[in-house]
């Protein structure tokens, strides 16, 4: 079932894709000379194996619909509904999470089957050799010969099913289908005519009050409908219950059937409009071509020539994954399910949801400020809309709900960064007031934090992680206070920003749990991991979390006996054993180099900390090692959960040669580029180029660096410099050029004299 298109569309299985990429040589012509579409370089299956938790199905950039296969298997590695190790598919549902550590969604599940073989569909076996995907398109042929092809518009899923000659074509819509945390609470399907149905699915799980409405049209009229509530067969022209299922039978000669499914989180009228506006015709190939064109335009925003062709797929897949989330939440009538559990109508806002802020504040949102200038306004205003509806800024927003997952109040750095970059300037006072609500709330240990100046380990779980993250968030609030000339509040939040110091133990050189009486919690083991809520560090060990002081790296260095002691401890993080102790070691701690755990976000800034010392070449070596060893062009090619784009945003930035260590100051710390050259096409019409000389996989060390033709005497560049356009040039070599850094300025810190 290869779709036609106005442009060539390469559809390869994940295995074939890997073999082709691996067979490329360095003598292969660059992308410009080949005129290869960037969509052909994306390997959708990266992250679908291992602990990546990505889905292989069809979606558009930041779209409402993620139309993808589900294996029907429970388990952590099925958080997206699909895992590459599985051999069956239970259905194709319309909502999926990209790379999360908790499973939800998998709503509105369709499944084609042969009514001659079974009355209701069972999971169907398939082979990966009969499966392929590209941006905006997915297809598979089951072992029984039934084929499925999927594509999407922003708010509509489009299915194409093909049946063998002797089959009795049937399609199931199972609103009761659920895995992991999700469970339906109320569902309904009703018939509008012989080719149109509608309904809704309410559910609970990670997000406690989820609502999705659908309107579906078949290209072929169905001849018979059977309704089920679990095993009970029902009569009538509709079904309503907790596990509603409809089975639709079609004429025997209907060898190809299309289904268009429009969605809305507000009502069925909004779902119907999704089809009417976005999917009015039945030309499946045209939808595929349009989706391909949308993704091609998106991927062209960063044009790169990597060090070798095998890296092209890794980079473009990372850019693809980093452009999936957050997701559209409002329908074409401007309506959506709000965080106050009311239906909100706001035609001035395109509302988004799925904000994994503990992850994405680090690199995804700074990337949006560069690549998604127009959409970023809606992302930021969606965060503020959540505050208007809920009374607090989101922590982890999902489907118009607050899940309160993970630590910190990290909407704050996103908003602080936005204000400093010119976003939300007309709402600055409102934004500052919302930030203060987060800092003054009475949940998540914040009351202990204010009372003691840190969170005591005998009072609340994850005490070290929370204290360090609240201190950083408070630094962000202080910067907004300074911007608004609020001197008293600036001083107050800057004092709170130093709270990390209370947990540093100069005897062990780690951030440690401290009890309310001021004593260290014993026993102490920096290799210990406790995944539950009673642990000292969330999803990590002391080795990983003790480095989280991105606003005051110099202040952290000053806590050590000397800078050399800081460097030695940083070296040890990468060199000690990767073994961990504890009865409940977190599975999220993955992608290990020593105790550095790239598979989880708290480690992401750590290799860049060398830039704040006299030995920045060590950052270059470590960053290059992480990119080359931990990201691969294979289904298990991610070192941990994708986490809604953060794992990939780290790679995109790092491959370009810089990274936002402190993601709220508008600066990017220099690393080690993995590109021959790259051009960022900015929405203001400017271009920012990264060029390299003598760059190769064995030349990770910077020999010289210049910005717009002038030697760069600092280890960072600014957001404003990128936005203005220009060229950042690296000369690379195979040994550190230590003399280069004798007069280099390190990135700023709260405690450093600027």
PDB file of N, CA and C in Angstrom, residues 114-206:
ATOM      1  N   UNK A 114     -11.421  -9.538   9.551  1.00  0.00           N
ATOM      2  CA  UNK A 114     -12.195 -10.374   8.631  1.00  0.00           C
ATOM      3  C   UNK A 114     -13.337 -11.012   9.405  1.00  0.00           C
ATOM      4  N   UNK A 115     -14.569 -10.598   9.118  1.00  0.00           N
ATOM      5  CA  UNK A 115     -15.726 -11.098   9.850  1.00  0.00           C
ATOM      6  C   UNK A 115     -15.946 -12.588   9.592  1.00  0.00           C
ATOM      7  N   UNK A 116     -15.399 -13.098   8.511  1.00  0.00           N
ATOM      8  CA  UNK A 116     -15.515 -14.529   8.247  1.00  0.00           C
ATOM      9  C   UNK A 116     -14.681 -15.325   9.244  1.00  0.00           C
ATOM     10  N   UNK A 117     -13.582 -14.728   9.724  1.00  0.00           N
ATOM     11  CA  UNK A 117     -12.678 -15.442  10.620  1.00  0.00           C
ATOM     12  C   UNK A 117     -13.047 -15.263  12.086  1.00  0.00           C
ATOM     13  N   UNK A 118     -13.672 -14.145  12.434  1.00  0.00           N
ATOM     14  CA  UNK A 118     -13.972 -13.869  13.844  1.00  0.00           C
ATOM     15  C   UNK A 118     -15.089 -12.832  13.941  1.00  0.00           C
ATOM     16  N   UNK A 119     -15.876 -12.931  15.017  1.00  0.00           N
ATOM     17  CA  UNK A 119     -16.985 -11.985  15.202  1.00  0.00           C
ATOM     18  C   UNK A 119     -16.504 -10.625  15.688  1.00  0.00           C
ATOM     19  N   UNK A 120     -15.437 -10.630  16.474  1.00  0.00           N
ATOM     20  CA  UNK A 120     -14.849  -9.387  16.981  1.00  0.00           C
ATOM     21  C   UNK A 120     -13.331  -9.523  16.860  1.00  0.00           C
ATOM     22  N   UNK A 121     -12.642  -8.421  16.656  1.00  0.00           N
ATOM     23  CA  UNK A 121     -11.211  -8.536  16.343  1.00  0.00           C
ATOM     24  C   UNK A 121     -10.371  -8.930  17.549  1.00  0.00           C
ATOM     25  N   UNK A 122      -9.409  -9.774  17.289  1.00  0.00           N
ATOM     26  CA  UNK A 122      -8.362 -10.088  18.258  1.00  0.00           C
ATOM     27  C   UNK A 122      -7.083  -9.405  17.788  1.00  0.00           C
ATOM     28  N   UNK A 123      -6.108  -9.223  18.669  1.00  0.00           N
ATOM     29  CA  UNK A 123      -4.825  -8.657  18.216  1.00  0.00           C
ATOM     30  C   UNK A 123      -4.272  -9.457  17.045  1.00  0.00           C
ATOM     31  N   UNK A 124      -3.810  -8.743  16.028  1.00  0.00           N
ATOM     32  CA  UNK A 124      -3.350  -9.380  14.792  1.00  0.00           C
ATOM     33  C   UNK A 124      -1.831  -9.392  14.725  1.00  0.00           C
ATOM     34  N   UNK A 125      -1.279 -10.502  14.272  1.00  0.00           N
ATOM     35  CA  UNK A 125       0.167 -10.646  14.160  1.00  0.00           C
ATOM     36  C   UNK A 125       0.691  -9.883  12.948  1.00  0.00           C
ATOM     37  N   UNK A 126       1.923  -9.375  13.063  1.00  0.00           N
ATOM     38  CA  UNK A 126       2.558  -8.672  11.948  1.00  0.00           C
ATOM     39  C   UNK A 126       4.065  -8.860  12.039  1.00  0.00           C
ATOM     40  N   UNK A 127       4.741  -8.556  10.932  1.00  0.00           N
ATOM     41  CA  UNK A 127       6.199  -8.602  10.868  1.00  0.00           C
ATOM     42  C   UNK A 127       6.705  -7.183  10.580  1.00  0.00           C
ATOM     43  N   UNK A 128       7.841  -6.837  11.178  1.00  0.00           N
ATOM     44  CA  UNK A 128       8.372  -5.496  10.932  1.00  0.00           C
ATOM     45  C   UNK A 128       8.749  -5.285   9.469  1.00  0.00           C
ATOM     46  N   UNK A 129       9.043  -6.365   8.753  1.00  0.00           N
ATOM     47  CA  UNK A 129       9.353  -6.231   7.332  1.00  0.00           C
ATOM     48  C   UNK A 129       8.150  -5.751   6.535  1.00  0.00           C
ATOM     49  N   UNK A 130       6.936  -5.911   7.098  1.00  0.00           N
ATOM     50  CA  UNK A 130       5.712  -5.459   6.443  1.00  0.00           C
ATOM     51  C   UNK A 130       5.193  -4.160   7.052  1.00  0.00           C
ATOM     52  N   UNK A 131       6.058  -3.429   7.729  1.00  0.00           N
ATOM     53  CA  UNK A 131       5.677  -2.200   8.434  1.00  0.00           C
ATOM     54  C   UNK A 131       6.634  -1.086   8.019  1.00  0.00           C
ATOM     55  N   UNK A 132       6.141   0.113   7.792  1.00  0.00           N
ATOM     56  CA  UNK A 132       7.001   1.250   7.484  1.00  0.00           C
ATOM     57  C   UNK A 132       6.329   2.537   7.927  1.00  0.00           C
ATOM     58  N   UNK A 133       7.135   3.586   8.014  1.00  0.00           N
ATOM     59  CA  UNK A 133       6.609   4.872   8.459  1.00  0.00           C
ATOM     60  C   UNK A 133       7.518   5.989   7.986  1.00  0.00           C
ATOM     61  N   UNK A 134       6.940   7.160   7.855  1.00  0.00           N
ATOM     62  CA  UNK A 134       7.673   8.391   7.592  1.00  0.00           C
ATOM     63  C   UNK A 134       6.849   9.502   8.242  1.00  0.00           C
ATOM     64  N   UNK A 135       7.378  10.697   8.353  1.00  0.00           N
ATOM     65  CA  UNK A 135       6.598  11.758   9.002  1.00  0.00           C
ATOM     66  C   UNK A 135       5.209  11.931   8.374  1.00  0.00           C
ATOM     67  N   UNK A 136       4.190  11.792   9.200  1.00  0.00           N
ATOM     68  CA  UNK A 136       2.817  11.949   8.734  1.00  0.00           C
ATOM     69  C   UNK A 136       2.207  10.727   8.095  1.00  0.00           C
ATOM     70  N   UNK A 137       2.890   9.574   8.144  1.00  0.00           N
ATOM     71  CA  UNK A 137       2.375   8.374   7.475  1.00  0.00           C
ATOM     72  C   UNK A 137       2.885   7.124   8.182  1.00  0.00           C
ATOM     73  N   UNK A 138       1.995   6.112   8.262  1.00  0.00           N
ATOM     74  CA  UNK A 138       2.350   4.802   8.815  1.00  0.00           C
ATOM     75  C   UNK A 138       1.582   3.747   8.038  1.00  0.00           C
ATOM     76  N   UNK A 139       2.206   2.583   7.819  1.00  0.00           N
ATOM     77  CA  UNK A 139       1.482   1.484   7.181  1.00  0.00           C
ATOM     78  C   UNK A 139       1.994   0.155   7.698  1.00  0.00           C
ATOM     79  N   UNK A 140       1.104  -0.818   7.715  1.00  0.00           N
ATOM     80  CA  UNK A 140       1.458  -2.180   8.089  1.00  0.00           C
ATOM     81  C   UNK A 140       0.503  -3.135   7.386  1.00  0.00           C
ATOM     82  N   UNK A 141       1.011  -4.302   7.027  1.00  0.00           N
ATOM     83  CA  UNK A 141       0.172  -5.382   6.517  1.00  0.00           C
ATOM     84  C   UNK A 141       0.280  -6.547   7.488  1.00  0.00           C
ATOM     85  N   UNK A 142      -0.871  -6.977   8.004  1.00  0.00           N
ATOM     86  CA  UNK A 142      -0.886  -8.079   8.961  1.00  0.00           C
ATOM     87  C   UNK A 142      -0.580  -9.403   8.269  1.00  0.00           C
ATOM     88  N   UNK A 143      -0.248 -10.371   9.080  1.00  0.00           N
ATOM     89  CA  UNK A 143       0.012 -11.709   8.540  1.00  0.00           C
ATOM     90  C   UNK A 143      -1.214 -12.283   7.836  1.00  0.00           C
ATOM     91  N   UNK A 144      -2.413 -11.806   8.211  1.00  0.00           N
ATOM     92  CA  UNK A 144      -3.637 -12.300   7.580  1.00  0.00           C
ATOM     93  C   UNK A 144      -3.952 -11.589   6.264  1.00  0.00           C
ATOM     94  N   UNK A 145      -3.076 -10.674   5.841  1.00  0.00           N
ATOM     95  CA  UNK A 145      -3.247 -10.010   4.561  1.00  0.00           C
ATOM     96  C   UNK A 145      -3.976  -8.688   4.607  1.00  0.00           C
ATOM     97  N   UNK A 146      -4.576  -8.334   5.730  1.00  0.00           N
ATOM     98  CA  UNK A 146      -5.261  -7.046   5.849  1.00  0.00           C
ATOM     99  C   UNK A 146      -4.217  -5.939   6.002  1.00  0.00           C
ATOM    100  N   UNK A 147      -4.367  -4.885   5.211  1.00  0.00           N
ATOM    101  CA  UNK A 147      -3.418  -3.778   5.236  1.00  0.00           C
ATOM    102  C   UNK A 147      -4.016  -2.531   5.841  1.00  0.00           C
ATOM    103  N   UNK A 148      -3.168  -1.742   6.500  1.00  0.00           N
ATOM    104  CA  UNK A 148      -3.580  -0.479   7.102  1.00  0.00           C
ATOM    105  C   UNK A 148      -2.593   0.602   6.712  1.00  0.00           C
ATOM    106  N   UNK A 149      -3.112   1.746   6.307  1.00  0.00           N
ATOM    107  CA  UNK A 149      -2.285   2.924   6.079  1.00  0.00           C
ATOM    108  C   UNK A 149      -2.937   4.090   6.819  1.00  0.00           C
ATOM    109  N   UNK A 150      -2.129   4.893   7.477  1.00  0.00           N
ATOM    110  CA  UNK A 150      -2.630   5.977   8.315  1.00  0.00           C
ATOM    111  C   UNK A 150      -1.957   7.291   7.940  1.00  0.00           C
ATOM    112  N   UNK A 151      -2.721   8.367   7.933  1.00  0.00           N
ATOM    113  CA  UNK A 151      -2.169   9.707   7.818  1.00  0.00           C
ATOM    114  C   UNK A 151      -3.085  10.655   8.586  1.00  0.00           C
ATOM    115  N   UNK A 152      -2.726  11.936   8.620  1.00  0.00           N
ATOM    116  CA  UNK A 152      -3.434  12.865   9.504  1.00  0.00           C
ATOM    117  C   UNK A 152      -3.471  14.264   8.915  1.00  0.00           C
ATOM    118  N   UNK A 153      -4.439  15.037   9.384  1.00  0.00           N
ATOM    119  CA  UNK A 153      -4.374  16.492   9.368  1.00  0.00           C
ATOM    120  C   UNK A 153      -4.152  16.901  10.821  1.00  0.00           C
ATOM    121  N   UNK A 154      -4.275  18.168  11.141  1.00  0.00           N
ATOM    122  CA  UNK A 154      -4.002  18.576  12.519  1.00  0.00           C
ATOM    123  C   UNK A 154      -4.976  17.977  13.513  1.00  0.00           C
ATOM    124  N   UNK A 155      -6.258  17.888  13.135  1.00  0.00           N
ATOM    125  CA  UNK A 155      -7.281  17.435  14.081  1.00  0.00           C
ATOM    126  C   UNK A 155      -8.066  16.235  13.572  1.00  0.00           C
ATOM    127  N   UNK A 156      -7.594  15.603  12.503  1.00  0.00           N
ATOM    128  CA  UNK A 156      -8.322  14.486  11.906  1.00  0.00           C
ATOM    129  C   UNK A 156      -7.373  13.337  11.595  1.00  0.00           C
ATOM    130  N   UNK A 157      -7.783  12.129  11.964  1.00  0.00           N
ATOM    131  CA  UNK A 157      -7.059  10.931  11.585  1.00  0.00           C
ATOM    132  C   UNK A 157      -7.698  10.308  10.354  1.00  0.00           C
ATOM    133  N   UNK A 158      -6.878   9.848   9.423  1.00  0.00           N
ATOM    134  CA  UNK A 158      -7.388   9.296   8.171  1.00  0.00           C
ATOM    135  C   UNK A 158      -6.813   7.890   7.996  1.00  0.00           C
ATOM    136  N   UNK A 159      -7.700   6.903   7.935  1.00  0.00           N
ATOM    137  CA  UNK A 159      -7.331   5.491   7.835  1.00  0.00           C
ATOM    138  C   UNK A 159      -7.640   4.993   6.432  1.00  0.00           C
ATOM    139  N   UNK A 160      -6.803   4.100   5.929  1.00  0.00           N
ATOM    140  CA  UNK A 160      -7.104   3.377   4.699  1.00  0.00           C
ATOM    141  C   UNK A 160      -6.854   1.898   4.951  1.00  0.00           C
ATOM    142  N   UNK A 161      -7.931   1.098   4.855  1.00  0.00           N
ATOM    143  CA  UNK A 161      -7.854  -0.337   5.114  1.00  0.00           C
ATOM    144  C   UNK A 161      -8.071  -1.106   3.815  1.00  0.00           C
ATOM    145  N   UNK A 162      -7.247  -2.117   3.584  1.00  0.00           N
ATOM    146  CA  UNK A 162      -7.417  -2.977   2.409  1.00  0.00           C
ATOM    147  C   UNK A 162      -7.613  -4.415   2.880  1.00  0.00           C
ATOM    148  N   UNK A 163      -8.496  -5.128   2.182  1.00  0.00           N
ATOM    149  CA  UNK A 163      -8.874  -6.482   2.594  1.00  0.00           C
ATOM    150  C   UNK A 163      -8.577  -7.475   1.467  1.00  0.00           C
ATOM    151  N   UNK A 164      -8.153  -8.690   1.834  1.00  0.00           N
ATOM    152  CA  UNK A 164      -7.931  -9.728   0.819  1.00  0.00           C
ATOM    153  C   UNK A 164      -9.222 -10.063   0.086  1.00  0.00           C
ATOM    154  N   UNK A 165      -9.084 -10.718  -1.063  1.00  0.00           N
ATOM    155  CA  UNK A 165     -10.227 -10.952  -1.951  1.00  0.00           C
ATOM    156  C   UNK A 165     -11.345 -11.747  -1.290  1.00  0.00           C
ATOM    157  N   UNK A 166     -11.025 -12.739  -0.462  1.00  0.00           N
ATOM    158  CA  UNK A 166     -12.067 -13.610   0.091  1.00  0.00           C
ATOM    159  C   UNK A 166     -12.529 -13.216   1.483  1.00  0.00           C
ATOM    160  N   UNK A 167     -12.123 -12.048   1.946  1.00  0.00           N
ATOM    161  CA  UNK A 167     -12.490 -11.615   3.301  1.00  0.00           C
ATOM    162  C   UNK A 167     -13.876 -10.988   3.323  1.00  0.00           C
ATOM    163  N   UNK A 168     -14.483 -11.004   4.505  1.00  0.00           N
ATOM    164  CA  UNK A 168     -15.701 -10.230   4.764  1.00  0.00           C
ATOM    165  C   UNK A 168     -15.276  -8.984   5.547  1.00  0.00           C
ATOM    166  N   UNK A 169     -15.184  -7.826   4.890  1.00  0.00           N
ATOM    167  CA  UNK A 169     -14.595  -6.635   5.516  1.00  0.00           C
ATOM    168  C   UNK A 169     -15.406  -6.151   6.720  1.00  0.00           C
ATOM    169  N   UNK A 170     -14.700  -5.884   7.798  1.00  0.00           N
ATOM    170  CA  UNK A 170     -15.327  -5.337   9.007  1.00  0.00           C
ATOM    171  C   UNK A 170     -14.316  -4.447   9.712  1.00  0.00           C
ATOM    172  N   UNK A 171     -14.850  -3.465  10.417  1.00  0.00           N
ATOM    173  CA  UNK A 171     -14.012  -2.533  11.188  1.00  0.00           C
ATOM    174  C   UNK A 171     -14.631  -2.367  12.563  1.00  0.00           C
ATOM    175  N   UNK A 172     -13.818  -2.495  13.580  1.00  0.00           N
ATOM    176  CA  UNK A 172     -14.267  -2.312  14.960  1.00  0.00           C
ATOM    177  C   UNK A 172     -13.854  -0.930  15.460  1.00  0.00           C
ATOM    178  N   UNK A 173     -14.729  -0.303  16.221  1.00  0.00           N
ATOM    179  CA  UNK A 173     -14.400   0.902  16.988  1.00  0.00           C
ATOM    180  C   UNK A 173     -14.599   0.557  18.455  1.00  0.00           C
ATOM    181  N   UNK A 174     -13.499   0.453  19.172  1.00  0.00           N
ATOM    182  CA  UNK A 174     -13.531  -0.004  20.563  1.00  0.00           C
ATOM    183  C   UNK A 174     -13.153   1.146  21.488  1.00  0.00           C
ATOM    184  N   UNK A 175     -14.161   1.775  22.087  1.00  0.00           N
ATOM    185  CA  UNK A 175     -13.907   2.877  23.016  1.00  0.00           C
ATOM    186  C   UNK A 175     -13.523   2.369  24.402  1.00  0.00           C
ATOM    187  N   UNK A 176     -13.666   1.070  24.612  1.00  0.00           N
ATOM    188  CA  UNK A 176     -13.258   0.486  25.886  1.00  0.00           C
ATOM    189  C   UNK A 176     -11.794   0.100  25.921  1.00  0.00           C
ATOM    190  N   UNK A 177     -11.128   0.124  24.768  1.00  0.00           N
ATOM    191  CA  UNK A 177      -9.717  -0.247  24.741  1.00  0.00           C
ATOM    192  C   UNK A 177      -8.917   0.669  25.647  1.00  0.00           C
ATOM    193  N   UNK A 178      -8.059   0.063  26.489  1.00  0.00           N
ATOM    194  CA  UNK A 178      -7.240   0.868  27.399  1.00  0.00           C
ATOM    195  C   UNK A 178      -6.067   0.021  27.859  1.00  0.00           C
ATOM    196  N   UNK A 179      -4.962   0.700  28.186  1.00  0.00           N
ATOM    197  CA  UNK A 179      -3.800   0.037  28.780  1.00  0.00           C
ATOM    198  C   UNK A 179      -3.219   0.934  29.857  1.00  0.00           C
ATOM    199  N   UNK A 180      -2.417   0.323  30.694  1.00  0.00           N
ATOM    200  CA  UNK A 180      -1.670   1.038  31.737  1.00  0.00           C
ATOM    201  C   UNK A 180      -2.584   1.891  32.606  1.00  0.00           C
ATOM    202  N   UNK A 181      -2.311   3.171  32.764  1.00  0.00           N
ATOM    203  CA  UNK A 181      -3.033   3.988  33.733  1.00  0.00           C
ATOM    204  C   UNK A 181      -4.438   4.354  33.277  1.00  0.00           C
ATOM    205  N   UNK A 182      -4.690   4.288  31.990  1.00  0.00           N
ATOM    206  CA  UNK A 182      -5.954   4.786  31.440  1.00  0.00           C
ATOM    207  C   UNK A 182      -7.095   3.797  31.638  1.00  0.00           C
ATOM    208  N   UNK A 183      -8.287   4.330  31.919  1.00  0.00           N
ATOM    209  CA  UNK A 183      -9.499   3.502  31.974  1.00  0.00           C
ATOM    210  C   UNK A 183     -10.692   4.367  31.595  1.00  0.00           C
ATOM    211  N   UNK A 184     -11.555   3.872  30.704  1.00  0.00           N
ATOM    212  CA  UNK A 184     -12.744   4.658  30.345  1.00  0.00           C
ATOM    213  C   UNK A 184     -13.712   4.745  31.512  1.00  0.00           C
ATOM    214  N   UNK A 185     -14.420   5.858  31.593  1.00  0.00           N
ATOM    215  CA  UNK A 185     -15.457   6.026  32.608  1.00  0.00           C
ATOM    216  C   UNK A 185     -16.848   6.070  31.989  1.00  0.00           C
ATOM    217  N   UNK A 186     -16.932   6.688  30.804  1.00  0.00           N
ATOM    218  CA  UNK A 186     -18.207   6.723  30.079  1.00  0.00           C
ATOM    219  C   UNK A 186     -17.916   6.882  28.592  1.00  0.00           C
ATOM    220  N   UNK A 187     -18.570   6.070  27.787  1.00  0.00           N
ATOM    221  CA  UNK A 187     -18.338   6.117  26.342  1.00  0.00           C
ATOM    222  C   UNK A 187     -19.668   5.985  25.618  1.00  0.00           C
ATOM    223  N   UNK A 188     -19.694   6.450  24.381  1.00  0.00           N
ATOM    224  CA  UNK A 188     -20.923   6.341  23.588  1.00  0.00           C
ATOM    225  C   UNK A 188     -20.586   6.420  22.105  1.00  0.00           C
ATOM    226  N   UNK A 189     -21.356   5.661  21.311  1.00  0.00           N
ATOM    227  CA  UNK A 189     -21.277   5.718  19.855  1.00  0.00           C
ATOM    228  C   UNK A 189     -22.708   5.757  19.331  1.00  0.00           C
ATOM    229  N   UNK A 190     -22.981   6.616  18.342  1.00  0.00           N
ATOM    230  CA  UNK A 190     -24.295   6.616  17.718  1.00  0.00           C
ATOM    231  C   UNK A 190     -24.148   6.781  16.206  1.00  0.00           C
ATOM    232  N   UNK A 191     -25.147   6.266  15.483  1.00  0.00           N
ATOM    233  CA  UNK A 191     -25.153   6.297  14.027  1.00  0.00           C
ATOM    234  C   UNK A 191     -25.896   7.536  13.554  1.00  0.00           C
ATOM    235  N   UNK A 192     -25.271   8.285  12.633  1.00  0.00           N
ATOM    236  CA  UNK A 192     -25.915   9.447  12.022  1.00  0.00           C
ATOM    237  C   UNK A 192     -26.518   9.104  10.667  1.00  0.00           C
ATOM    238  N   UNK A 193     -25.833   8.264   9.909  1.00  0.00           N
ATOM    239  CA  UNK A 193     -26.375   7.705   8.666  1.00  0.00           C
ATOM    240  C   UNK A 193     -25.571   6.451   8.350  1.00  0.00           C
ATOM    241  N   UNK A 194     -25.754   5.874   7.172  1.00  0.00           N
ATOM    242  CA  UNK A 194     -25.135   4.578   6.901  1.00  0.00           C
ATOM    243  C   UNK A 194     -23.631   4.648   6.651  1.00  0.00           C
ATOM    244  N   UNK A 195     -23.039   5.831   6.754  1.00  0.00           N
ATOM    245  CA  UNK A 195     -21.586   5.947   6.614  1.00  0.00           C
ATOM    246  C   UNK A 195     -20.979   6.932   7.608  1.00  0.00           C
ATOM    247  N   UNK A 196     -21.745   7.351   8.608  1.00  0.00           N
ATOM    248  CA  UNK A 196     -21.268   8.361   9.554  1.00  0.00           C
ATOM    249  C   UNK A 196     -21.681   7.989  10.972  1.00  0.00           C
ATOM    250  N   UNK A 197     -20.733   8.095  11.877  1.00  0.00           N
ATOM    251  CA  UNK A 197     -21.001   7.850  13.294  1.00  0.00           C
ATOM    252  C   UNK A 197     -20.355   8.963  14.111  1.00  0.00           C
ATOM    253  N   UNK A 198     -20.744   9.045  15.367  1.00  0.00           N
ATOM    254  CA  UNK A 198     -20.164  10.033  16.275  1.00  0.00           C
ATOM    255  C   UNK A 198     -20.200   9.456  17.684  1.00  0.00           C
ATOM    256  N   UNK A 199     -19.561  10.155  18.608  1.00  0.00           N
ATOM    257  CA  UNK A 199     -19.571   9.698  19.988  1.00  0.00           C
ATOM    258  C   UNK A 199     -18.533  10.401  20.827  1.00  0.00           C
ATOM    259  N   UNK A 200     -18.268   9.821  21.972  1.00  0.00           N
ATOM    260  CA  UNK A 200     -17.298  10.415  22.887  1.00  0.00           C
ATOM    261  C   UNK A 200     -16.688   9.337  23.764  1.00  0.00           C
ATOM    262  N   UNK A 201     -15.587   9.689  24.368  1.00  0.00           N
ATOM    263  CA  UNK A 201     -14.922   8.813  25.333  1.00  0.00           C
ATOM    264  C   UNK A 201     -14.429   9.669  26.492  1.00  0.00           C
ATOM    265  N   UNK A 202     -14.981   9.417  27.671  1.00  0.00           N
ATOM    266  CA  UNK A 202     -14.476  10.031  28.895  1.00  0.00           C
ATOM    267  C   UNK A 202     -13.632   8.978  29.611  1.00  0.00           C
ATOM    268  N   UNK A 203     -12.540   9.402  30.194  1.00  0.00           N
ATOM    269  CA  UNK A 203     -11.672   8.429  30.850  1.00  0.00           C
ATOM    270  C   UNK A 203     -10.912   9.072  31.992  1.00  0.00           C
ATOM    271  N   UNK A 204     -10.297   8.227  32.786  1.00  0.00           N
ATOM    272  CA  UNK A 204      -9.473   8.684  33.896  1.00  0.00           C
ATOM    273  C   UNK A 204      -8.182   7.884  33.884  1.00  0.00           C
ATOM    274  N   UNK A 205      -7.181   8.428  34.508  1.00  0.00           N
ATOM    275  CA  UNK A 205      -5.885   7.764  34.553  1.00  0.00           C
ATOM    276  C   UNK A 205      -4.860   8.722  35.106  1.00  0.00           C
ATOM    277  N   UNK A 206      -3.785   8.903  34.373  1.00  0.00           N
ATOM    278  CA  UNK A 206      -2.802   9.908  34.775  1.00  0.00           C
ATOM    279  C   UNK A 206      -3.485  11.278  34.833  1.00  0.00           C
TER     280      UNK A 206
END
